[in-house]
């Protein structure tokens, strides 16, 4: 494996806009809102930023092409700004660009921004647009709930889980996230729901009901990164450093009948997780990871991801969920900020929003929702696309000496 970037880059500051239906605000306003918090946290001037990355998915509709919209919105000092898009991993992809620039020595201080004015687009599911001839052939009749409902069916069949058991485990995922989102002033949805409400909600795609699906929101999140040496020179004492960043993209293997994929898990997440753990030096993830934010576009996605991250044993994730292992007061809290379920999913912003929560928790700054046992290592995970063709990204951050 390559040498990796463990502890070569520190997070100097982060910011996050309030997520929700921001009809009266444009993308510039959301980016400025996130940036003002980040740069105040970093304690630097805008002129000190050497390079920037912008993560956004619906560029042609809500923000425009190139990196110029970010440069203009923040009045950046004519530095290089790179716009990236990688499905729902776009926010983490922008973070990866900024972190790699600092780790390589190409920049002393770099900025990553993720933003999406998703409500303005009318978007309500995965887009049907060309990703090549193969994608058009297999994805043209699909929908996001329908695709992920098939994941639930495959998981239940493979592991022999009773229909009611899986449905109640999925309901626990949603109840947990809503309970956490109540305590987060930046979340879109801040209302607790009980299990019976989730179980009796209108069906979207069997077995996914209304509360098994995340919503559509507007939002932005921002990170400013530098080297640990520069961070200390700027007066930072408790550093949060990057332990690993890994991305894995489907290469068509899932589509091959002879490949062996049975539709019950995310192959790319398993590949990215294994590489991220090696880069971070993690050999026992269930024991060494303290906090997680994972891509809960649907409740079944979060449940299956627990196994793909090697936290739960294969076929046993639904039991961990129902036993409260991932609750806010459980062994490894997951979505302690409310997750996509309560923040919605402004695509370009979600990855950085997840890292933002982990950053706050590591520094003990998460307010009412702060984890009582201070975390030292936190993981965030994005999944873009559908179970059969997707990109997975994993970012592991932690205290410098962890």
PDB file of C-alpha atoms in Angstrom, residues 252-262:
ATOM      1  CA  UNK A 252     -18.755  -3.228 -13.378  1.00  0.00           C
ATOM      2  CA  UNK A 253     -18.036  -6.330 -11.286  1.00  0.00           C
ATOM      3  CA  UNK A 254     -21.431  -6.186  -9.562  1.00  0.00           C
ATOM      4  CA  UNK A 255     -23.130  -6.467 -12.965  1.00  0.00           C
ATOM      5  CA  UNK A 256     -21.315  -9.615 -14.001  1.00  0.00           C
ATOM      6  CA  UNK A 257     -23.438 -12.685 -13.413  1.00  0.00           C
ATOM      7  CA  UNK A 258     -20.354 -14.772 -12.714  1.00  0.00           C
ATOM      8  CA  UNK A 259     -18.894 -12.215 -10.317  1.00  0.00           C
ATOM      9  CA  UNK A 260     -20.636 -13.603  -7.269  1.00  0.00           C
ATOM     10  CA  UNK A 261     -22.297 -10.411  -6.001  1.00  0.00           C
ATOM     11  CA  UNK A 262     -25.713 -11.245  -4.554  1.00  0.00           C
TER      12      UNK A 262
END
